Short mmCIF file of C-alpha atoms and ligand atoms in Angstrom, two decimals:
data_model
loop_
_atom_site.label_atom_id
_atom_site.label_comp_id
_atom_site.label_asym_id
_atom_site.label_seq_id
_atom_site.Cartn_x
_atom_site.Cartn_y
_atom_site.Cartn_z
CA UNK A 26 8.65 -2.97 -5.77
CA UNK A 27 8.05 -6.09 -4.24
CA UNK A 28 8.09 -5.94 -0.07
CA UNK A 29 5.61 -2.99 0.99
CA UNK A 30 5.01 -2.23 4.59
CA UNK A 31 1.26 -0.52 5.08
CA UNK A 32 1.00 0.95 8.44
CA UNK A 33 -2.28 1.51 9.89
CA UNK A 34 -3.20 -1.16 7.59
CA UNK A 35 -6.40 -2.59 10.55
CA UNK A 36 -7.76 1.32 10.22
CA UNK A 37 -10.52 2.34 8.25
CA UNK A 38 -8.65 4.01 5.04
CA UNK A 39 -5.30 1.59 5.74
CA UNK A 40 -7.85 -1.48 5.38
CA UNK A 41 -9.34 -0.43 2.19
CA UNK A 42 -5.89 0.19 0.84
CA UNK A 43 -4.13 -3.41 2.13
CA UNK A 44 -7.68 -4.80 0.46
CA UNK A 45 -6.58 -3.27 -2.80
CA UNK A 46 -3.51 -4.01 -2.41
CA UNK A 47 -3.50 -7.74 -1.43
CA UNK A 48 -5.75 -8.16 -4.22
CA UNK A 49 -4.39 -6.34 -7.39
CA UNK A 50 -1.22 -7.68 -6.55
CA UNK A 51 -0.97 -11.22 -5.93
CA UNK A 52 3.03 -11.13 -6.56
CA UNK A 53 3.75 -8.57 -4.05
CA UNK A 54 4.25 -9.34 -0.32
CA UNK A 55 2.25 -6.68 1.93
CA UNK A 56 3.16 -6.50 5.35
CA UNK A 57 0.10 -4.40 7.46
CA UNK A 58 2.31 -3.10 10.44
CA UNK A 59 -0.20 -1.89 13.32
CA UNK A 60 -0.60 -1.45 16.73
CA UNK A 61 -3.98 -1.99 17.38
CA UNK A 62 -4.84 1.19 18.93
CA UNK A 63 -8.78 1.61 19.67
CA UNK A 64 -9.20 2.57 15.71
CA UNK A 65 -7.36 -0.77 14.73
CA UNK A 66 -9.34 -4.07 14.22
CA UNK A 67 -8.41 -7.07 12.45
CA UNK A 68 -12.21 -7.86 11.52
CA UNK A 69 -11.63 -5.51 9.15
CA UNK A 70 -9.38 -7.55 7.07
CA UNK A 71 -11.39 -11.25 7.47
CA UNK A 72 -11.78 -11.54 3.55
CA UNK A 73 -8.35 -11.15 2.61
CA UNK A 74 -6.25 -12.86 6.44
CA UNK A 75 -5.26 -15.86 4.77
CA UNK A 76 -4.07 -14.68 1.52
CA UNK A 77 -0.75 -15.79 0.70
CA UNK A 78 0.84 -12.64 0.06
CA UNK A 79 -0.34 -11.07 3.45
CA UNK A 80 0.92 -10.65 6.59
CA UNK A 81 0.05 -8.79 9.75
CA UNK A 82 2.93 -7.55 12.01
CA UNK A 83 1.62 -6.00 15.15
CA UNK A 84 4.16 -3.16 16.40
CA UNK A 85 3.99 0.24 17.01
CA UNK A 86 5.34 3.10 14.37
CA UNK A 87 6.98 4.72 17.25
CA UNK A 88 9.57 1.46 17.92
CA UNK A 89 12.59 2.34 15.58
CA UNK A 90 14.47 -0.80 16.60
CA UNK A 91 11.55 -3.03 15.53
CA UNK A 92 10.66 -1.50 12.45
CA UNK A 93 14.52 -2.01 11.34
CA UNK A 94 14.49 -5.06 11.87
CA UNK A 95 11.48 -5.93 9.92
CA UNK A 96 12.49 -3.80 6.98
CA UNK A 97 16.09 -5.64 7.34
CA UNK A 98 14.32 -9.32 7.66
CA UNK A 99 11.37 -9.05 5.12
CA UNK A 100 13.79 -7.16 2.59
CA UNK A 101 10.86 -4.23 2.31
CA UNK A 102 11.33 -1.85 -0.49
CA UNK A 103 8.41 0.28 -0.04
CA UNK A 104 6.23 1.82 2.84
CA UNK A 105 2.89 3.06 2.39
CA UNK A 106 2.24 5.16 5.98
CA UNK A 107 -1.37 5.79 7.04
CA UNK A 108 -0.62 4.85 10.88
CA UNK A 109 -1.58 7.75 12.73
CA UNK A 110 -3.73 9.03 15.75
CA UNK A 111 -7.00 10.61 13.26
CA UNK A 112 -9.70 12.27 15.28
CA UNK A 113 -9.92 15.36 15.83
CA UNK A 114 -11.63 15.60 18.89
CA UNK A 115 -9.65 13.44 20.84
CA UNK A 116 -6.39 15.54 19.78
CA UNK A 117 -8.18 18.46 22.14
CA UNK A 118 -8.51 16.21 24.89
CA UNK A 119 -5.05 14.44 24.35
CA UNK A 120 -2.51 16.27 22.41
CA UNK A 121 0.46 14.28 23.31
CA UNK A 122 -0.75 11.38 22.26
CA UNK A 123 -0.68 12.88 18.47
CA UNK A 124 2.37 14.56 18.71
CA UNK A 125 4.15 10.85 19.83
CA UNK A 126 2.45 8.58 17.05
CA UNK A 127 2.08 11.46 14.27
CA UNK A 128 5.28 13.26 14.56
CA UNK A 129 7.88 10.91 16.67
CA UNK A 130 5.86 7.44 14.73
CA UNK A 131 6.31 8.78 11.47
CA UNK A 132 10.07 10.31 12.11
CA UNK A 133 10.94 6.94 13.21
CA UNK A 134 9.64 5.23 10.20
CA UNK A 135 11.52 7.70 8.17
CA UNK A 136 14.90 7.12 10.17
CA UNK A 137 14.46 3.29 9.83
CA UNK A 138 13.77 3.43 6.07
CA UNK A 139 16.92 6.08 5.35
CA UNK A 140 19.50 3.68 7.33
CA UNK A 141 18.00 0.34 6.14
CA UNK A 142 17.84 1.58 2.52
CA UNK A 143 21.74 3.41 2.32
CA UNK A 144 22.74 0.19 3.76
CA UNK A 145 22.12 -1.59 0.22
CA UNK A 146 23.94 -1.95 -2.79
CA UNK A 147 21.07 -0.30 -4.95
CA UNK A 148 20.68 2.82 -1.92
CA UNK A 149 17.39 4.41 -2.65
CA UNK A 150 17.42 3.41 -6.10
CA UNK A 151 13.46 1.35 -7.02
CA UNK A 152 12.87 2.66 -3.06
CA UNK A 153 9.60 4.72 -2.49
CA UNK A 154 8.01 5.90 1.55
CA UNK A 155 4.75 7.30 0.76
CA UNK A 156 3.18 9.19 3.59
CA UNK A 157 -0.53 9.90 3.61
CA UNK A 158 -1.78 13.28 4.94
CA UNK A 159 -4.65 15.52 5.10
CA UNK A 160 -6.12 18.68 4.02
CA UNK A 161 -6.68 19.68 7.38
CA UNK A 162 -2.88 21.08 7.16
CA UNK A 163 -4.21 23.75 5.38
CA UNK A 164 -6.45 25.34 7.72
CA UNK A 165 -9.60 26.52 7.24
CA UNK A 166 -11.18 28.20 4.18
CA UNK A 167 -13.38 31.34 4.36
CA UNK A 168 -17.40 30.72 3.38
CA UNK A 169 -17.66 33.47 0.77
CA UNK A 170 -20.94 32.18 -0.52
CA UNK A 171 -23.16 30.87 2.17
CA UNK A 172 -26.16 29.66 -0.26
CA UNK A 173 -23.56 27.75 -2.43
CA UNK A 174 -21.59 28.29 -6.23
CA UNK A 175 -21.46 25.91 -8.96
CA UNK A 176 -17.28 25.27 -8.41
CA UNK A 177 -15.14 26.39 -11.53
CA UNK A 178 -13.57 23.26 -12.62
CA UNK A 179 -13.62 21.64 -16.06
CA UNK A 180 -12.02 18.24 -16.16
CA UNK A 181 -14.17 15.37 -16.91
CA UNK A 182 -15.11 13.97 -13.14
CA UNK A 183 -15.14 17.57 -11.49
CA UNK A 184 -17.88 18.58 -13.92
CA UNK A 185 -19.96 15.29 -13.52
CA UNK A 186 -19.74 14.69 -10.22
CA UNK A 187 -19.40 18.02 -8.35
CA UNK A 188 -21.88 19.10 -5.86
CA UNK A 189 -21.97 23.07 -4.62
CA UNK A 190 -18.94 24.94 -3.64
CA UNK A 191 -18.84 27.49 -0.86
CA UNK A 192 -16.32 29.83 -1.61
CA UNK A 193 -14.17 31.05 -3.84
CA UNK A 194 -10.63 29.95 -2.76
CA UNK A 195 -9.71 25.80 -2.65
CA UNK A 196 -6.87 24.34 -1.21
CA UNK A 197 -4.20 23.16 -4.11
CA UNK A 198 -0.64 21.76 -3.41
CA UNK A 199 0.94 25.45 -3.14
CA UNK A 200 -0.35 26.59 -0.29
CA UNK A 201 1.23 27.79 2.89
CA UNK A 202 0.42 24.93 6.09
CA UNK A 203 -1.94 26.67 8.78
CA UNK A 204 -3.20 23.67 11.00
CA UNK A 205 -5.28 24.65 13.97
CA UNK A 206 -5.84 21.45 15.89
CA UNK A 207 -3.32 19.11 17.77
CA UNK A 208 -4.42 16.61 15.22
CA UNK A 209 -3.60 18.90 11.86
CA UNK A 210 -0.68 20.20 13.23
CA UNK A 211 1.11 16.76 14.29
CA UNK A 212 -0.03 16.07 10.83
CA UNK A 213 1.49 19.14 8.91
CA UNK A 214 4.97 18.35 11.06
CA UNK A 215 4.93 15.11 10.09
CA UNK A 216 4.80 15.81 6.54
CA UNK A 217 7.05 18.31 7.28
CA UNK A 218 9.78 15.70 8.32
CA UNK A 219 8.67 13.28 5.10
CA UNK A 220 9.61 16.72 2.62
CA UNK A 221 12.54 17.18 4.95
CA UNK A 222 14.54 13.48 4.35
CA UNK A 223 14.18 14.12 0.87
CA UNK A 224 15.61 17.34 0.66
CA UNK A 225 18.43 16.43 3.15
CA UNK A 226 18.94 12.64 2.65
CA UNK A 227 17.31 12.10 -1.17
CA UNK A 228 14.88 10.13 0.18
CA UNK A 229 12.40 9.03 -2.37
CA UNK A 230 9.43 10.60 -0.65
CA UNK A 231 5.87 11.05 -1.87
CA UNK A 232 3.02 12.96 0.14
CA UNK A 233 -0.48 13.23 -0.52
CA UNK A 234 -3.42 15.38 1.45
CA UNK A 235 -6.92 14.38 0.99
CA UNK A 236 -9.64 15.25 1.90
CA UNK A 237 -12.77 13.61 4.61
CA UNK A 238 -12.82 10.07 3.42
CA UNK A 239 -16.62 7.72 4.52
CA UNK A 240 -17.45 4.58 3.51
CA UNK A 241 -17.26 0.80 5.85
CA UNK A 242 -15.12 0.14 8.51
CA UNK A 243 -14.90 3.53 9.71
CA UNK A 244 -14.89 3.81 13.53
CA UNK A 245 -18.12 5.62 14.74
CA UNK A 246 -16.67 8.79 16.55
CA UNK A 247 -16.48 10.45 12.82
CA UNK A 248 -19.37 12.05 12.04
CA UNK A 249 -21.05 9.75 9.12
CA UNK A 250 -20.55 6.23 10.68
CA UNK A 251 -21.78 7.82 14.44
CA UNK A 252 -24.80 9.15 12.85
CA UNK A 253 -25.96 6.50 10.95
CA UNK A 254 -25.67 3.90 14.43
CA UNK A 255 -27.33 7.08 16.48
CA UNK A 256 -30.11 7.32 14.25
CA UNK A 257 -31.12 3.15 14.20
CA UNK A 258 -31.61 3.26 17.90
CA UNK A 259 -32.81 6.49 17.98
CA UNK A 260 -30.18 8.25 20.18
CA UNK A 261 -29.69 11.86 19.67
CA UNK A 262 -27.30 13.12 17.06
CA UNK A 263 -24.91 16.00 18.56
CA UNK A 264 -24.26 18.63 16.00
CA UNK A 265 -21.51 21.13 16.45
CA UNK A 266 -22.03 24.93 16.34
CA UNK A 267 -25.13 25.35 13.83
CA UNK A 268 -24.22 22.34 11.56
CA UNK A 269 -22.88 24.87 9.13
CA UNK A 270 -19.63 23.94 8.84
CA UNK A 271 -18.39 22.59 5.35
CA UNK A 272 -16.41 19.30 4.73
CA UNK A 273 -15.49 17.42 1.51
CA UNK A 274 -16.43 14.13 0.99
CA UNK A 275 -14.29 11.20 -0.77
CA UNK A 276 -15.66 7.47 -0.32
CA UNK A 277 -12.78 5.45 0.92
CA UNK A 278 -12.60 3.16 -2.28
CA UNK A 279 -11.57 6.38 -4.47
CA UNK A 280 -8.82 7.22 -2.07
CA UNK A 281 -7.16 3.80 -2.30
CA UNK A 282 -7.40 3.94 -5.83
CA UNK A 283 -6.28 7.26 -5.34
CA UNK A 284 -2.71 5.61 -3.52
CA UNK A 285 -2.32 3.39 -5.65
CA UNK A 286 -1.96 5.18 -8.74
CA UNK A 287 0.25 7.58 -6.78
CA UNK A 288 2.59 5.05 -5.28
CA UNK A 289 3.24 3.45 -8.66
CA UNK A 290 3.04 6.51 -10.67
CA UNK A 291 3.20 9.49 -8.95
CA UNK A 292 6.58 12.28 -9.25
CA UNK A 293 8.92 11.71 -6.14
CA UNK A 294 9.27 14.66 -3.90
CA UNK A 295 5.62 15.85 -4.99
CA UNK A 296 2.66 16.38 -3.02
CA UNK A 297 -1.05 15.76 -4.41
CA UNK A 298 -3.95 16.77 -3.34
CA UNK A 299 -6.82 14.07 -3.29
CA UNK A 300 -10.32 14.57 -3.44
CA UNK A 301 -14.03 15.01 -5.32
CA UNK A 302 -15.38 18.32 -5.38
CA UNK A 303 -17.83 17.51 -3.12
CA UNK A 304 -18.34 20.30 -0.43
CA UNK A 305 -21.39 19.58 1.95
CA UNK A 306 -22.41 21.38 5.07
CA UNK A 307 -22.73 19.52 7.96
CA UNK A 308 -26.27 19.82 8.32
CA UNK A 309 -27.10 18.80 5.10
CA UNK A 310 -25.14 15.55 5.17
CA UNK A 311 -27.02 14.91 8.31
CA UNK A 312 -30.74 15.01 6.67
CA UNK A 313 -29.41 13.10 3.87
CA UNK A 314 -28.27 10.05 6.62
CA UNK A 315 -31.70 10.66 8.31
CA UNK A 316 -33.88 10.21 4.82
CA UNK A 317 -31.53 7.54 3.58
CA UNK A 318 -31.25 5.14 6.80
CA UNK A 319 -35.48 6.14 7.65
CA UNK A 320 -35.44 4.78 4.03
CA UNK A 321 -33.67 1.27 4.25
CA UNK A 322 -35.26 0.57 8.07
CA UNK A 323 -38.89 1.15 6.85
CA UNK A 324 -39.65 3.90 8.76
CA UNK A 325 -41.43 7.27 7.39
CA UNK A 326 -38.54 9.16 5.46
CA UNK A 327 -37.76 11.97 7.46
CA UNK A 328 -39.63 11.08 11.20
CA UNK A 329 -35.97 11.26 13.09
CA UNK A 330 -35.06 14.73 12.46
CA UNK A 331 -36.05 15.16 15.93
CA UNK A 332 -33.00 13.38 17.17
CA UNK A 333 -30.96 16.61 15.71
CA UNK A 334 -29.47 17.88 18.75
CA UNK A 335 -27.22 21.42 18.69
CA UNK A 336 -24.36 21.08 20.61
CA UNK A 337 -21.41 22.82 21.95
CA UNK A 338 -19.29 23.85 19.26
CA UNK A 339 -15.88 22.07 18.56
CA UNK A 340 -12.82 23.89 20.04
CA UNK A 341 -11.03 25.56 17.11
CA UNK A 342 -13.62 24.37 14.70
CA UNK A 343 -12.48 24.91 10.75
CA UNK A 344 -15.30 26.22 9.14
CA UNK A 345 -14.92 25.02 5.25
CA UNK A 346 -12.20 22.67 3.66
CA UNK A 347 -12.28 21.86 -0.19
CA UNK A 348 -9.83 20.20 -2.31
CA UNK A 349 -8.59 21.34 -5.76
CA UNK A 350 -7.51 18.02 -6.84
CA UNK A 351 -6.93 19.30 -10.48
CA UNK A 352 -3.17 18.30 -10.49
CA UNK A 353 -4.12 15.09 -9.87
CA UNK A 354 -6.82 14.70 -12.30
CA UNK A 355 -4.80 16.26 -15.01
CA UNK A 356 -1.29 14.58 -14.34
CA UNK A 357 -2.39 10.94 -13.22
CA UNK A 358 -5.66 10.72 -14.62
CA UNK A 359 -7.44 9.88 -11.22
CA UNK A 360 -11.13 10.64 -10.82
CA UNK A 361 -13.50 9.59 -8.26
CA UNK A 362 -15.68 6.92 -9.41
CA UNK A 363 -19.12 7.40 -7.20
CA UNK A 364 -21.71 10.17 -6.76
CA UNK A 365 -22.02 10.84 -3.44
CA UNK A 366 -25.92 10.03 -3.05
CA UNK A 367 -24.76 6.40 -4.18
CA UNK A 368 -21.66 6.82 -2.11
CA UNK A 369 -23.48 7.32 0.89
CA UNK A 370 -26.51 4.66 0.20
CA UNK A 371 -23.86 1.92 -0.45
CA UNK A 372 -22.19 3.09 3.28
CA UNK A 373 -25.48 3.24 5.20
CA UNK A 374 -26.54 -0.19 3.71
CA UNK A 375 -23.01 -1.59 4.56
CA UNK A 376 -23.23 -0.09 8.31
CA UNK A 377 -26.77 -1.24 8.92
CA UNK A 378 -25.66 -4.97 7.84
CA UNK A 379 -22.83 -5.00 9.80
CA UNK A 380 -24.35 -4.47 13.38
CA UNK A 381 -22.01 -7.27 14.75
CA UNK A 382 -19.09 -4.99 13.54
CA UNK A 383 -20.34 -1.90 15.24
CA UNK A 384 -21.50 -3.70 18.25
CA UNK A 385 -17.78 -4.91 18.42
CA UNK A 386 -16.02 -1.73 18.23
CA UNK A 387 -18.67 -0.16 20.35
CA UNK A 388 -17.81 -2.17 23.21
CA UNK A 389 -15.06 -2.69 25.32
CA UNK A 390 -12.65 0.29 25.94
CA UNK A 391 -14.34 2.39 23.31
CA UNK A 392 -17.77 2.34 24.76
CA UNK A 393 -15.81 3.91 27.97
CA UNK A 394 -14.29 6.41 25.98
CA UNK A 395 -17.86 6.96 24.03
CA UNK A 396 -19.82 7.47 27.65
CA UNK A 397 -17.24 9.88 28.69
CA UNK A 398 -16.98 11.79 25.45
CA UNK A 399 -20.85 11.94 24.77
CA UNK A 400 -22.91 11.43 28.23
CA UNK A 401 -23.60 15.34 28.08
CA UNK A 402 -25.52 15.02 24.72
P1 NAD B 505 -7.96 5.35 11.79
O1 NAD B 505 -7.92 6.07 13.10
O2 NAD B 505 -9.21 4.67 11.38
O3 NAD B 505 -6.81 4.22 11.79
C1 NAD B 505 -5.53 4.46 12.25
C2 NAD B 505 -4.78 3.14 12.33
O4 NAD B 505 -3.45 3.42 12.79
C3 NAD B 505 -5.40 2.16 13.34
O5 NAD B 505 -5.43 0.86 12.76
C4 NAD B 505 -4.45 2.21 14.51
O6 NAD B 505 -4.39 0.97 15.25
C5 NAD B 505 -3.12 2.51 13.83
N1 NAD B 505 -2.17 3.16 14.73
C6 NAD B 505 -2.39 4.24 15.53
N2 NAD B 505 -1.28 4.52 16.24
C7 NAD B 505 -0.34 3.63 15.85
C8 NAD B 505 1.03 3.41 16.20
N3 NAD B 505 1.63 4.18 17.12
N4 NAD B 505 1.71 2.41 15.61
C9 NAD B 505 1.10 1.62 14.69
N5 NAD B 505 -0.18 1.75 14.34
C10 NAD B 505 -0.90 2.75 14.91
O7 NAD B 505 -7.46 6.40 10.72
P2 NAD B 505 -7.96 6.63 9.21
O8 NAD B 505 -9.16 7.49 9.24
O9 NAD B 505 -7.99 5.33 8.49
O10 NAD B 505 -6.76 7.51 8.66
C11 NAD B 505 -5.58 6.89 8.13
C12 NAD B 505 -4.62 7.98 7.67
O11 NAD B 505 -5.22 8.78 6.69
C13 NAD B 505 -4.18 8.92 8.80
O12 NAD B 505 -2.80 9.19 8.62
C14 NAD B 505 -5.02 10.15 8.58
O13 NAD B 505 -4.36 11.30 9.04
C15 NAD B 505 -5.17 10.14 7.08
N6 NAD B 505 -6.39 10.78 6.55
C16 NAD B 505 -7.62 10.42 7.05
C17 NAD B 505 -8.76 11.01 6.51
C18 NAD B 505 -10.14 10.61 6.99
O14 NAD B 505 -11.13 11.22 6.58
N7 NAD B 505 -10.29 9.60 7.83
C19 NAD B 505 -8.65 11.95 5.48
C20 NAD B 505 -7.37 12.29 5.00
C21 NAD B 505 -6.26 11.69 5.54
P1 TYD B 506 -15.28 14.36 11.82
O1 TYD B 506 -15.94 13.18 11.20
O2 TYD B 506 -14.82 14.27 13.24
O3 TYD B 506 -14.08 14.76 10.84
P2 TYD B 506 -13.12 16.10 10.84
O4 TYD B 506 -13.28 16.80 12.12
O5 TYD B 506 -11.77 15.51 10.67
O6 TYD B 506 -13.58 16.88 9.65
O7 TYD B 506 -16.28 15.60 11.73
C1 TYD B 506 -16.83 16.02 10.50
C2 TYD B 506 -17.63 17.28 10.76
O8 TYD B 506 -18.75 16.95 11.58
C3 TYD B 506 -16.86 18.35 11.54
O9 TYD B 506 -17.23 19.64 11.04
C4 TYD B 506 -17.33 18.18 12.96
C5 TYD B 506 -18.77 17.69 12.81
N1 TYD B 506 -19.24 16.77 13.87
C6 TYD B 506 -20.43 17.06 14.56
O10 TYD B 506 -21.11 18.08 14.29
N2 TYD B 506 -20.83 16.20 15.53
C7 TYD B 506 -20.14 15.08 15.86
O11 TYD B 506 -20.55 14.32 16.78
C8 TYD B 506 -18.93 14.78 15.14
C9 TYD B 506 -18.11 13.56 15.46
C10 TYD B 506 -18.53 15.66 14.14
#
């Protein structure tokens, strides 16, 4: 595998993962194909932009007859897809938009790959499209124990670096899809169209949901990265419903790992789930960016809990999602490498260093978006 094509490679997870990439393998030639949506930035990649064995093509996942022809110049023998339209909120306002990039972007990466690849010699044989999904496909799980369980798992890094679990039932591989959102449902059909070209066409297909990644380079409408710029300049921080709701947390670094393993070992035509056993409520994460960026600024741990502002609740709003990532664990050996106290020190750190970054991404067409979006709150 030589040629690999990484869409959404100027995104937040896709940066981490062309990073990793770039690095770790210095005789492979990685292509980041991106449009540059809003979410895209190129400052995200400064370290590794001149690096030999990189190389940015700007196009969008929805233009079939450009993506052939890159796959047909660069001789590309792999395709790691994370392009996508990701938040949730702006799939209420703007379904169409996710149904075009998630479902139409993704078939027409799929169609490109199938005719480029039966067109050689070798077919599908050393070929690999590995599409990148969530665990929002799954729906939402019940909250069977409000006050929190100690989660039943036994393998090495569930047991070390678990936090509490609030219910009973996880989401593993197995389960039936039951997306509520315009955003988990263009995602569920466009895995849906990965699973079908390999049980139609052979396709060497590989999906994998996981669960909320945080770290750098995120873009600051997701809860963690927002947050932490709200609470340095002291604007208020709009929480959903009662803050209640539950989300697992991966830092960004473990997924990547987490796709790399999996696109060099991981069983064609299976789906893995990825992610840490680390179910938080809402509310709680949000004291814990309070104390830790009060912390690193110098002020009194703890003085901006007055910026906690109830809000509206979320359209739709899934109330718990936690990821049995056992198969994983046992069958690959992946575990997540951080706790997520450190996790989320090293990303408050990293976001309060990098004002110039935020600043940049805060401007411009997003800060239009962000006025609209939040000048009730
Ligand atoms: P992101 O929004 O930060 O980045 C998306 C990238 O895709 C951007 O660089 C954007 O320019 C690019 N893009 C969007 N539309 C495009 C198009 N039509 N053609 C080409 N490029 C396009 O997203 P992210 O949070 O890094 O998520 C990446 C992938 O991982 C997505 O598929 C998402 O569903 C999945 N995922 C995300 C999370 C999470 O917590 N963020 C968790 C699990 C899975
Ligand atoms: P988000 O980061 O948008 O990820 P997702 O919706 O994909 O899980 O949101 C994480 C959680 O935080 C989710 O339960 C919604 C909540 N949330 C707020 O309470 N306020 C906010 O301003 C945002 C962006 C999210």
């Amino acid at each position: 595998m030589h040629t690999i094509i990484i869409t959404g490679g100027a995104g937040f997870i896709g940066s981490h993962v062309v990073r990793l990439f770039v690095k770790k393998y210095p005789d492979y030639h990685i292509i980041n194909l991106d449009k540059l949506t809003y979410a895209g930035n190129l400052a995200n990649l400064k370290d590794i932009e001149n690096k030999p064995n990189y190389e940015f093509a700007k196009m969008d996942i929805c233009d079939f007859e450009g993506i052939m022809k890159l796959m047909q110049d660069k001789h590309v023998d792999g395709i790691i897809h994370l392009a996508a339209e990701s938040h949730v909120d702006r799939s209420i306002k703007d379904p169409f938009t996710f149904a075009q990039t998630n479902v139409m972007g993704t078939l027409s990466l799929l169609q490109a790959a199938k005719i480029y690849w039966e067109s050689l010699p070798e077919k599908f044989e050393g070929k690999r499209f590995y599409h990148i999904s969530t665990d929002e496909v799954y729906g939402a799980l019940e909250m069977t124990h409000p006050e929190g369980i100690t989660p039943p798992f036994t393998t090495t890094a569930s047991s070390e670096n678990h936090h509490l679990a609030y219910g009973e039932r996880f989401f593993t591989e197995d389960l039936k899809y039951q997306p509520h959102s315009p955003y988990s449902a263009a995602k569920a059909s466009s895995d849906h169209f990965v699973r079908a070209y390999h049980d139609t066409y052979g396709m060497p297909t590989i999906v994998t949901n996981c669960s909320n990644n945080y770290g750098p380079y995120q873009f600051p409408e997701k809860l963690i990265p927002l947050f932490i710029n709200n609470i340095r300049h002291r604007k208020p921080l709009p929480v959903y419903g009662k803050g209640e709701n539950v989300r697992d947390w991966l830092y960004v670094e473990d997924h990547a790992r987490a796709i790399d393993l999996i696109f060099h070992k991981g069983k064609l035509a299976e789906t893995y789930n990825i992610g840490g056993f680390n179910e938080w409520k809402n509310i709680d994460i949000i004291k814990v960016l309070i104390h830790t960026v009060d912390r690193l600024l110098g002020r009194t741990e703890g003085e901006d809990m007055n910026l906690i502002t109830y809000v509206t609740d979320r359209a739709g709003h899934d109330l718990r999602y936690a990821i049995d990532s056992t198969k994983l664990q046992r069958e690959l050996g992946w575990e997540p490498s951080l706790q997520f106290e450190e996790g989320i020190e090293k990303t408050v750190r990293w976001y309060l260093d990098n004002q110039a970054w935020m600043d940049n991404v805060t401007s411009g067409d997003y800060q239009h978006y962000y006025e609209e979006m939040y000048a009730h709150r």
